[in-house]
Each structure stands twice: as C-alpha cells, then as structure tokens.
Short mmCIF file of C-alpha atoms in Angstrom, two decimals:
data_model
loop_
_atom_site.label_atom_id
_atom_site.label_comp_id
_atom_site.label_asym_id
_atom_site.label_seq_id
_atom_site.Cartn_x
_atom_site.Cartn_y
_atom_site.Cartn_z
CA MET A 1 43.69 -14.23 -55.88
CA ALA A 2 46.70 -12.41 -56.23
CA LEU A 3 49.61 -13.55 -58.70
CA GLY A 4 51.79 -16.33 -57.53
CA ALA A 5 49.87 -16.88 -54.48
CA VAL A 6 49.63 -20.44 -53.27
CA ALA A 7 45.84 -21.61 -53.25
CA GLU A 8 44.64 -23.07 -49.93
CA PRO A 9 43.20 -26.72 -50.07
CA PRO A 10 39.42 -26.41 -50.07
CA VAL A 11 37.92 -27.10 -46.79
CA ARG A 12 35.93 -30.29 -47.06
CA ARG A 13 32.36 -30.50 -45.43
CA ARG A 14 29.78 -32.83 -45.02
CA GLY A 15 27.07 -30.83 -47.43
CA SER A 16 25.75 -27.59 -47.13
CA ASP A 17 24.42 -26.09 -43.87
CA TYR A 18 20.95 -26.62 -44.76
CA ALA A 19 21.62 -29.88 -46.63
CA GLN A 20 22.59 -30.84 -42.74
CA LEU A 21 19.55 -29.42 -40.85
CA SER A 22 17.46 -31.16 -43.82
CA ARG A 23 18.53 -34.45 -43.28
CA ARG A 24 17.82 -33.83 -39.36
CA ILE A 25 14.36 -32.56 -40.49
CA SER A 26 13.42 -35.19 -42.66
CA GLN A 27 15.11 -38.35 -40.17
CA ALA A 28 12.52 -36.75 -37.43
CA GLY A 29 9.98 -37.90 -40.32
CA LEU A 30 8.42 -34.23 -40.48
CA LEU A 31 8.21 -34.18 -44.63
CA GLU A 32 5.86 -37.10 -44.44
CA ARG A 33 2.57 -36.14 -45.32
CA ARG A 34 -0.14 -35.95 -42.69
CA PRO A 35 -3.50 -37.03 -44.48
CA GLY A 36 -5.59 -37.77 -41.67
CA TRP A 37 -4.76 -34.45 -40.33
CA TYR A 38 -5.44 -32.41 -43.39
CA VAL A 39 -9.12 -34.39 -44.10
CA THR A 40 -9.96 -33.15 -40.41
CA ARG A 41 -8.87 -29.80 -40.96
CA ILE A 42 -10.59 -29.57 -44.85
CA VAL A 43 -13.64 -31.16 -43.24
CA LEU A 44 -13.68 -28.75 -40.09
CA THR A 45 -12.63 -25.35 -42.27
CA LEU A 46 -15.46 -26.29 -44.72
CA GLY A 47 -18.14 -27.28 -42.80
CA ALA A 48 -18.21 -24.48 -40.92
CA PHE A 49 -17.54 -22.12 -44.63
CA VAL A 50 -21.10 -23.85 -46.16
CA ALA A 51 -22.60 -23.24 -42.63
CA GLY A 52 -22.09 -19.85 -42.56
CA TRP A 53 -23.58 -19.47 -46.18
CA VAL A 54 -26.42 -21.60 -45.01
CA ALA A 55 -26.94 -19.09 -42.00
CA VAL A 56 -26.69 -16.03 -44.64
CA PHE A 57 -29.81 -18.21 -46.51
CA LEU A 58 -31.73 -18.77 -43.53
CA LEU A 59 -31.55 -15.28 -41.52
CA GLY A 60 -32.99 -13.46 -44.75
CA ASP A 61 -33.43 -9.83 -45.03
CA SER A 62 -32.02 -9.22 -41.82
CA TRP A 63 -29.15 -6.42 -39.86
CA TRP A 64 -28.07 -9.90 -38.28
CA GLN A 65 -26.37 -10.37 -41.18
CA LEU A 66 -23.69 -8.17 -40.73
CA PRO A 67 -22.34 -10.07 -37.80
CA ILE A 68 -22.72 -13.44 -39.82
CA ALA A 69 -20.18 -11.52 -42.41
CA ALA A 70 -18.02 -10.56 -40.07
CA LEU A 71 -17.86 -14.70 -39.14
CA MET A 72 -17.71 -15.35 -42.96
CA ALA A 73 -14.35 -13.24 -43.18
CA VAL A 74 -12.76 -15.84 -40.48
CA ALA A 75 -13.94 -18.49 -42.39
CA THR A 76 -13.40 -17.01 -45.90
CA THR A 77 -9.60 -16.30 -44.20
CA GLN A 78 -9.38 -20.28 -42.97
CA VAL A 79 -10.36 -21.43 -46.60
CA ALA A 80 -7.49 -19.67 -48.12
CA PHE A 81 -5.01 -21.02 -45.69
CA LEU A 82 -6.09 -24.16 -47.27
CA GLY A 83 -5.95 -23.38 -50.62
CA HIS A 84 -1.58 -21.53 -49.54
CA ASP A 85 -1.04 -25.16 -48.37
CA ALA A 86 -2.16 -26.47 -51.50
CA GLY A 87 0.08 -24.52 -53.45
CA HIS A 88 2.69 -25.91 -51.90
CA ARG A 89 1.95 -29.08 -52.26
CA GLN A 90 1.72 -29.91 -48.28
CA MET A 91 -1.49 -31.92 -48.46
CA PHE A 92 -0.54 -34.02 -51.71
CA ARG A 93 2.80 -34.60 -53.60
CA ARG A 94 1.21 -34.97 -57.32
CA ARG A 95 0.47 -31.32 -58.89
CA GLY A 96 -3.01 -32.55 -59.72
CA PRO A 97 -4.75 -33.19 -56.73
CA SER A 98 -2.67 -29.88 -55.25
CA GLU A 99 -3.97 -27.98 -58.13
CA LEU A 100 -7.64 -29.13 -57.62
CA VAL A 101 -7.73 -27.96 -54.09
CA GLY A 102 -6.29 -24.97 -54.86
CA LEU A 103 -8.93 -23.99 -57.50
CA LEU A 104 -11.75 -24.64 -54.70
CA ALA A 105 -10.13 -23.18 -52.17
CA GLY A 106 -8.86 -20.21 -54.39
CA ASN A 107 -11.04 -19.44 -57.57
CA VAL A 108 -14.31 -20.99 -56.27
CA ALA A 109 -14.54 -20.20 -52.33
CA VAL A 110 -12.58 -17.10 -51.65
CA GLY A 111 -12.71 -15.42 -55.39
CA ILE A 112 -9.01 -14.91 -55.84
CA SER A 113 -6.96 -16.61 -58.80
CA TYR A 114 -4.75 -19.66 -57.61
CA GLY A 115 -2.60 -19.42 -60.40
CA TRP A 116 -1.40 -15.94 -59.91
CA TRP A 117 -0.97 -16.09 -56.59
CA VAL A 118 0.99 -19.34 -56.98
CA ASP A 119 3.16 -17.34 -59.24
CA LYS A 120 3.47 -14.32 -56.87
CA HIS A 121 4.23 -16.57 -53.48
CA ASN A 122 6.50 -18.63 -55.41
CA ARG A 123 8.90 -15.25 -56.58
CA HIS A 124 8.18 -14.23 -52.40
CA HIS A 125 9.66 -17.74 -51.29
CA ALA A 126 12.59 -17.53 -53.51
CA ASN A 127 14.20 -14.27 -52.66
CA PRO A 128 12.15 -13.23 -49.51
CA ASN A 129 12.31 -9.31 -48.26
CA HIS A 130 14.37 -8.71 -51.60
CA GLU A 131 13.48 -5.70 -52.95
CA ASP A 132 14.28 -6.23 -56.76
CA GLU A 133 12.89 -10.05 -56.80
CA ASP A 134 10.09 -10.31 -54.05
CA PRO A 135 6.94 -9.09 -55.00
CA ASP A 136 5.74 -8.42 -51.49
CA VAL A 137 8.01 -5.28 -50.85
CA GLY A 138 7.81 -3.60 -54.26
CA ALA A 139 6.88 -0.25 -54.08
CA GLY A 140 3.02 0.49 -54.29
CA ALA A 141 0.52 1.76 -51.94
CA LEU A 142 3.01 1.16 -49.13
CA VAL A 143 7.28 1.71 -49.48
CA TRP A 144 9.29 -0.77 -47.71
CA THR A 145 12.67 1.06 -48.24
CA PRO A 146 14.06 4.56 -47.82
CA GLU A 147 15.15 4.38 -51.48
CA GLN A 148 11.50 3.77 -52.20
CA ALA A 149 10.20 6.35 -50.13
CA LEU A 150 12.25 9.30 -52.16
CA GLU A 151 10.98 8.14 -55.19
CA THR A 152 7.49 9.16 -53.98
CA ARG A 153 5.32 11.90 -55.27
CA GLY A 154 2.26 13.70 -54.80
CA PHE A 155 -0.43 11.92 -52.01
CA GLY A 156 1.91 8.98 -52.65
CA ARG A 157 4.48 11.26 -50.62
CA TRP A 158 2.11 12.41 -48.15
CA MET A 159 0.98 8.91 -47.56
CA ALA A 160 4.38 7.04 -47.41
CA GLN A 161 5.47 9.74 -44.65
CA ARG A 162 2.33 8.40 -42.65
CA GLN A 163 2.09 5.05 -43.54
CA ALA A 164 2.85 3.21 -40.23
CA TYR A 165 -0.70 4.99 -39.06
CA PHE A 166 -2.48 4.17 -42.09
CA PHE A 167 -1.24 0.57 -42.44
CA PHE A 168 -4.45 -1.42 -40.50
CA PRO A 169 -7.06 1.10 -42.20
CA MET A 170 -5.41 0.00 -45.72
CA LEU A 171 -5.63 -3.48 -44.98
CA LEU A 172 -9.60 -2.95 -45.26
CA LEU A 173 -9.37 -2.72 -48.75
CA GLU A 174 -6.75 -6.05 -49.24
CA GLY A 175 -9.60 -8.10 -50.25
CA LEU A 176 -10.45 -5.80 -53.35
CA SER A 177 -6.80 -5.57 -53.89
CA LEU A 178 -6.46 -9.40 -53.90
CA HIS A 179 -9.92 -9.53 -56.44
CA VAL A 180 -8.41 -6.94 -58.99
CA ALA A 181 -5.15 -8.25 -58.63
CA SER A 182 -6.32 -11.70 -59.78
CA ILE A 183 -8.75 -10.26 -62.54
CA LYS A 184 -5.56 -8.20 -64.18
CA ALA A 185 -3.32 -11.71 -64.03
CA ILE A 186 -5.86 -13.15 -66.01
CA VAL A 187 -6.71 -10.95 -68.63
CA GLY A 188 -3.31 -8.59 -68.60
CA ARG A 189 -1.20 -8.61 -71.50
CA GLU A 190 2.89 -7.44 -71.80
CA ASP A 191 4.28 -7.37 -75.38
CA GLY A 192 1.82 -9.69 -77.28
CA LYS A 193 1.69 -12.08 -74.40
CA TYR A 194 0.09 -13.27 -71.08
CA ALA A 195 2.10 -11.44 -68.34
CA VAL A 196 1.38 -13.82 -65.39
CA PRO A 197 2.05 -17.33 -66.39
CA MET A 198 -0.78 -19.80 -65.59
CA ARG A 199 -1.81 -23.46 -66.43
CA HIS A 200 -5.37 -22.92 -66.51
CA ARG A 201 -5.94 -19.85 -67.34
CA ALA A 202 -9.84 -20.43 -68.98
CA VAL A 203 -10.52 -22.50 -66.32
CA GLU A 204 -9.63 -19.99 -63.70
CA ALA A 205 -12.03 -17.40 -65.53
CA ALA A 206 -14.69 -19.15 -65.64
CA LEU A 207 -14.52 -20.27 -62.05
CA LEU A 208 -14.29 -16.61 -60.86
CA VAL A 209 -17.20 -15.51 -62.89
CA ALA A 210 -18.91 -18.49 -61.36
CA HIS A 211 -17.65 -17.87 -58.06
CA THR A 212 -18.88 -13.42 -58.59
CA GLY A 213 -22.12 -14.33 -60.40
CA ALA A 214 -23.14 -16.61 -57.17
CA TYR A 215 -21.84 -14.20 -54.73
CA VAL A 216 -24.15 -11.89 -56.07
CA ALA A 217 -26.92 -13.79 -56.39
CA LEU A 218 -27.00 -15.16 -53.02
CA LEU A 219 -26.54 -11.86 -51.33
CA LEU A 220 -29.63 -10.05 -53.19
CA ALA A 221 -31.60 -13.16 -53.05
CA VAL A 222 -32.29 -13.03 -49.13
CA MET A 223 -31.89 -9.48 -48.20
CA SER A 224 -32.17 -6.21 -49.83
CA PRO A 225 -29.66 -4.34 -51.90
CA VAL A 226 -28.44 -2.13 -49.18
CA LYS A 227 -28.33 -5.11 -46.68
CA ALA A 228 -26.67 -7.30 -49.51
CA LEU A 229 -23.83 -4.08 -50.20
CA LEU A 230 -23.52 -3.63 -46.70
CA PHE A 231 -22.66 -7.45 -46.33
CA ALA A 232 -20.33 -7.59 -49.16
CA VAL A 233 -18.20 -4.39 -47.77
CA VAL A 234 -18.16 -5.57 -44.39
CA HIS A 235 -17.33 -9.31 -45.27
CA GLN A 236 -14.52 -8.29 -47.75
CA ALA A 237 -12.95 -5.83 -45.45
CA LEU A 238 -12.53 -7.64 -42.80
CA TRP A 239 -11.18 -10.69 -44.65
CA GLY A 240 -8.92 -8.43 -46.06
CA LEU A 241 -7.70 -7.03 -42.77
CA TYR A 242 -7.30 -10.83 -41.74
CA MET A 243 -5.42 -12.06 -43.98
CA GLY A 244 -3.42 -9.00 -43.69
CA CYS A 245 -2.57 -9.40 -40.40
CA ALA A 246 -1.86 -12.80 -40.70
CA PHE A 247 1.14 -12.46 -43.43
CA ALA A 248 1.94 -8.87 -42.04
CA PRO A 249 4.43 -10.20 -38.89
CA ASN A 250 6.28 -12.73 -41.22
CA HIS A 251 9.13 -10.08 -42.77
CA LYS A 252 7.87 -6.59 -42.52
CA GLY A 253 10.95 -5.28 -40.57
CA MET A 254 13.26 -8.06 -40.96
CA PRO A 255 16.79 -7.52 -42.97
CA MET A 256 16.10 -6.66 -46.72
CA PRO A 257 18.75 -8.29 -48.69
CA THR A 258 19.83 -6.75 -51.77
CA ALA A 259 21.86 -7.97 -55.04
CA GLU A 260 25.25 -7.28 -53.17
CA ASP A 261 24.57 -9.82 -50.26
CA GLU A 262 25.57 -13.25 -50.67
CA LEU A 263 23.47 -15.24 -48.48
CA ASP A 264 23.48 -19.15 -48.87
CA PHE A 265 19.93 -20.88 -48.88
CA LEU A 266 19.75 -21.25 -45.12
CA ARG A 267 20.83 -17.75 -43.98
CA LYS A 268 18.26 -16.18 -46.93
CA GLN A 269 15.24 -17.60 -45.34
CA VAL A 270 16.24 -17.70 -41.46
CA LEU A 271 17.33 -13.71 -41.53
CA THR A 272 14.73 -12.37 -43.41
CA SER A 273 11.87 -14.26 -41.40
CA ARG A 274 10.18 -13.72 -37.81
CA ASN A 275 8.17 -16.32 -36.10
CA VAL A 276 5.43 -15.51 -33.65
CA ARG A 277 5.26 -17.59 -30.63
CA GLY A 278 1.88 -18.73 -29.14
CA SER A 279 -0.30 -21.45 -28.49
CA ARG A 280 -2.15 -23.77 -30.82
CA LEU A 281 -5.06 -21.17 -31.38
CA VAL A 282 -2.56 -19.15 -32.81
CA ASP A 283 -1.48 -21.89 -34.44
CA THR A 284 -4.74 -22.35 -35.95
CA THR A 285 -5.49 -18.49 -36.35
CA LEU A 286 -2.39 -17.95 -38.07
CA GLY A 287 -2.68 -20.89 -40.36
CA GLY A 288 1.00 -22.38 -39.22
CA LEU A 289 2.48 -19.12 -40.89
CA ASN A 290 3.66 -18.20 -37.42
CA TYR A 291 6.42 -20.52 -38.06
CA GLN A 292 7.55 -18.39 -40.81
CA ILE A 293 11.21 -19.88 -40.61
CA GLU A 294 10.72 -23.26 -40.59
CA HIS A 295 7.93 -22.76 -43.12
CA HIS A 296 10.40 -20.81 -45.32
CA LEU A 297 12.82 -23.71 -44.87
CA PHE A 298 10.80 -26.21 -45.71
CA PRO A 299 7.69 -25.10 -47.60
CA ASN A 300 5.90 -28.27 -48.54
CA MET A 301 6.27 -29.61 -44.84
CA PRO A 302 2.61 -30.80 -43.84
CA ARG A 303 1.33 -27.15 -41.34
CA ALA A 304 0.95 -29.52 -38.67
CA ASN A 305 4.50 -30.70 -38.88
CA LEU A 306 5.80 -27.31 -37.97
CA ARG A 307 5.61 -26.74 -34.25
CA ARG A 308 7.37 -29.99 -33.96
CA ALA A 309 10.38 -28.49 -36.43
CA GLN A 310 10.61 -25.79 -35.20
CA PRO A 311 12.88 -26.46 -31.76
CA ILE A 312 15.14 -28.14 -34.30
CA VAL A 313 15.71 -25.93 -36.62
CA ARG A 314 15.86 -23.77 -33.94
CA ALA A 315 18.70 -25.11 -32.08
CA TYR A 316 20.73 -25.67 -35.34
CA CYS A 317 20.79 -22.13 -36.05
CA ALA A 318 21.76 -21.75 -32.80
CA GLU A 319 24.72 -24.11 -33.49
CA GLN A 320 25.71 -22.06 -36.90
CA GLY A 321 25.48 -19.11 -35.08
CA ILE A 322 22.55 -17.90 -37.42
CA PRO A 323 19.91 -15.20 -35.60
CA TYR A 324 16.70 -17.04 -34.78
CA ALA A 325 13.50 -14.00 -35.13
CA GLU A 326 10.58 -14.93 -32.39
CA THR A 327 8.60 -12.82 -30.84
CA GLY A 328 5.01 -12.10 -29.24
CA LEU A 329 1.80 -11.26 -31.94
CA VAL A 330 1.75 -7.59 -30.64
CA GLU A 331 5.58 -7.56 -30.85
CA SER A 332 5.69 -8.68 -34.38
CA TYR A 333 3.22 -6.04 -35.39
CA ARG A 334 5.05 -2.92 -33.51
CA GLN A 335 8.27 -3.94 -35.11
CA ALA A 336 6.12 -4.12 -38.69
CA LEU A 337 4.87 -0.76 -37.87
CA GLY A 338 8.14 0.56 -36.63
CA HIS A 339 10.05 -0.46 -39.72
CA LEU A 340 7.18 1.37 -41.95
CA HIS A 341 7.25 4.24 -39.43
CA GLU A 342 11.29 4.38 -39.97
CA VAL A 343 11.01 4.17 -44.21
CA GLY A 344 9.35 7.30 -43.89
CA ARG A 345 11.56 9.31 -41.80
CA PRO A 346 13.67 11.05 -44.79
CA LEU A 347 10.53 12.44 -45.91
CA ARG A 348 9.47 13.91 -42.50
CA GLY A 349 13.23 15.42 -41.88
#
C-alpha cells in the first residue's frame, strides 16, 4: 500500500469459502461414521481375501494357481483400500482402532508399512500436485514437469522422452516398489535418526517379517518353486498395476501449483484433483477414489458418503466459479498419459 493511501475497510464475510461448504456437508450428515457399512465391507473384503488363500492351499501344485494369483491381486488391492480408509479415520474417530485396522490391512495382509504410507499420504493431501511438497510428484522413475525432465541424464533422459508409453508397463513394478519403500522407511536413517516418523516401528517391522515369511512358506508348501515364483510375480505385478490404475486418474495431468501460487484450501484441493464418473461398480473398483475432489476436501468422510457429497460440492464450486474436473475413466487415463508425453517434449525437441 502506498504511503498516505486510505485503507479500505475489510470486507466482512461469513467464514471462508471452505467453511461454508463444510457447514453444508455437515448439515447433510455426511461426516457421520458409517459403522454398519464398514462392517459389511470389511467382512466381504476379508472374506474374499481369506477365501482366495484357502483356494491356493486347496488347489495345490497346479498351473491353475496363476489365475488365482490374478484374483488375489484384486482382493489384495481391495484390502489396501480398507487400509487407506483407516488411515484417514473414516471408520473410527479414535486413533487406536484406526491404527489397528491399518496395521492389519497394510503390514499383515498386504505387506506394506502402514506408518510409512500414512506419513507419505498426509504430505500428499496437504499439498497435492505441489512439486516441492507432494511426494507423489517428486522426480523419480517418472518426471512430472518439464523442469524435472531437463534434469534427467543418461537412461533416465531416454525414459523421460518416452515415459507415456512405459507408464502402464512400469506399474507392474509398483508393488515391488511399495514393498522396498516400506523396508527403507522402517530401517532408513538420516543424520543419526530415523528418516520417516513412525509410531510403532518395531511392531511394523515384526509384522512385515511375519507377512513375508507366511507368504513364502505358504506358496512353497503347496506348489513347486517355479510355480511359487510365477504366482508371486503375477500376484505382485497385477496388484501394483491395479493400485497404480486406481490412483493415476486422481491428479496426473491436473494443475501443479508452485510456491508462488496463493490458493486457499478449497481451491488448492479442487483445482488439483479430478473425479472419475461412473456407476457403483466404478466406486467399488476404485475404492471410492473416483470421488477425489470430495475425498481431498473431506479426507475423514466415510467412503460410502462420497457419492452423496458430490452434488453438493459440485454445485458449490459452480456458485464460486471454481472449475470442477470430472471425466470418464478412459478419458482420465488419456489426460494423464497426455501430460506425461507433454512433459517429455523439451527432450524430444
């Protein structure tokens, strides 16, 4: 403000834009827990998961184990979705029960560190698609900005030029990557202390060891080493592919704010997220992540309420003039791949 200028009186508003939306959502009862829904979901999901492993045990040394491995990839991903919900306290308000479900779903059933995932995912939610703050868009096997692409060298540069073509094949390694990252998070240290904060590090380590031992022992007990290895490859590869396909439509190809952008919470979450429209089958297949805008605005909202919250959020965004991105599943992948291809353009030029 220039010296001598007359200060304008502040504009009085009834709370922030997000606060007004939050009141509408709360008044609709959409933040209330859904214990009955979650009990049913947990019973069905864990029932299918356990039934799959029983089928592995009963089928024995047979090549029909490979189709079972594919089905187990689906069941494993659905269990991982339960861990995601627990991490956001969608099931319970209290930390204790949420952590118990998260440890059972993540460390015991799936084989990834619940504590590592919560830390990483919370940082993503705080600053989605922010190159310097969101761990999901940091430079790695894939690059998400032209600046990241220009910093690549050697094989990484060759990959960055063609990454859109390799995206889905690379997801076959996502499961392995999650396992490795979990181990690194538990044992990794920087400057004399653990790099990743974790409330139950010893418990998580023990549970991951137990998971791995039980997984290997069961496979080798019922089938030959070759079939066991192929089962593990199919199971882990398709699980990684499924996980990647569930999370990829949510933010890839959406705006990437920088430190210079001054966005309030509402706009930061809405502008960087994309919804995927579809039936309740899509809701189940993607674990409710197809309502990414609503999920980012209200992370602790039970998954079952996201569909009901969508028209309220979409209408409010229209009132505020905020773009609300929603597309079909195939189109969401096209946009994500288009972004990856465009990022590599400076290298191809």
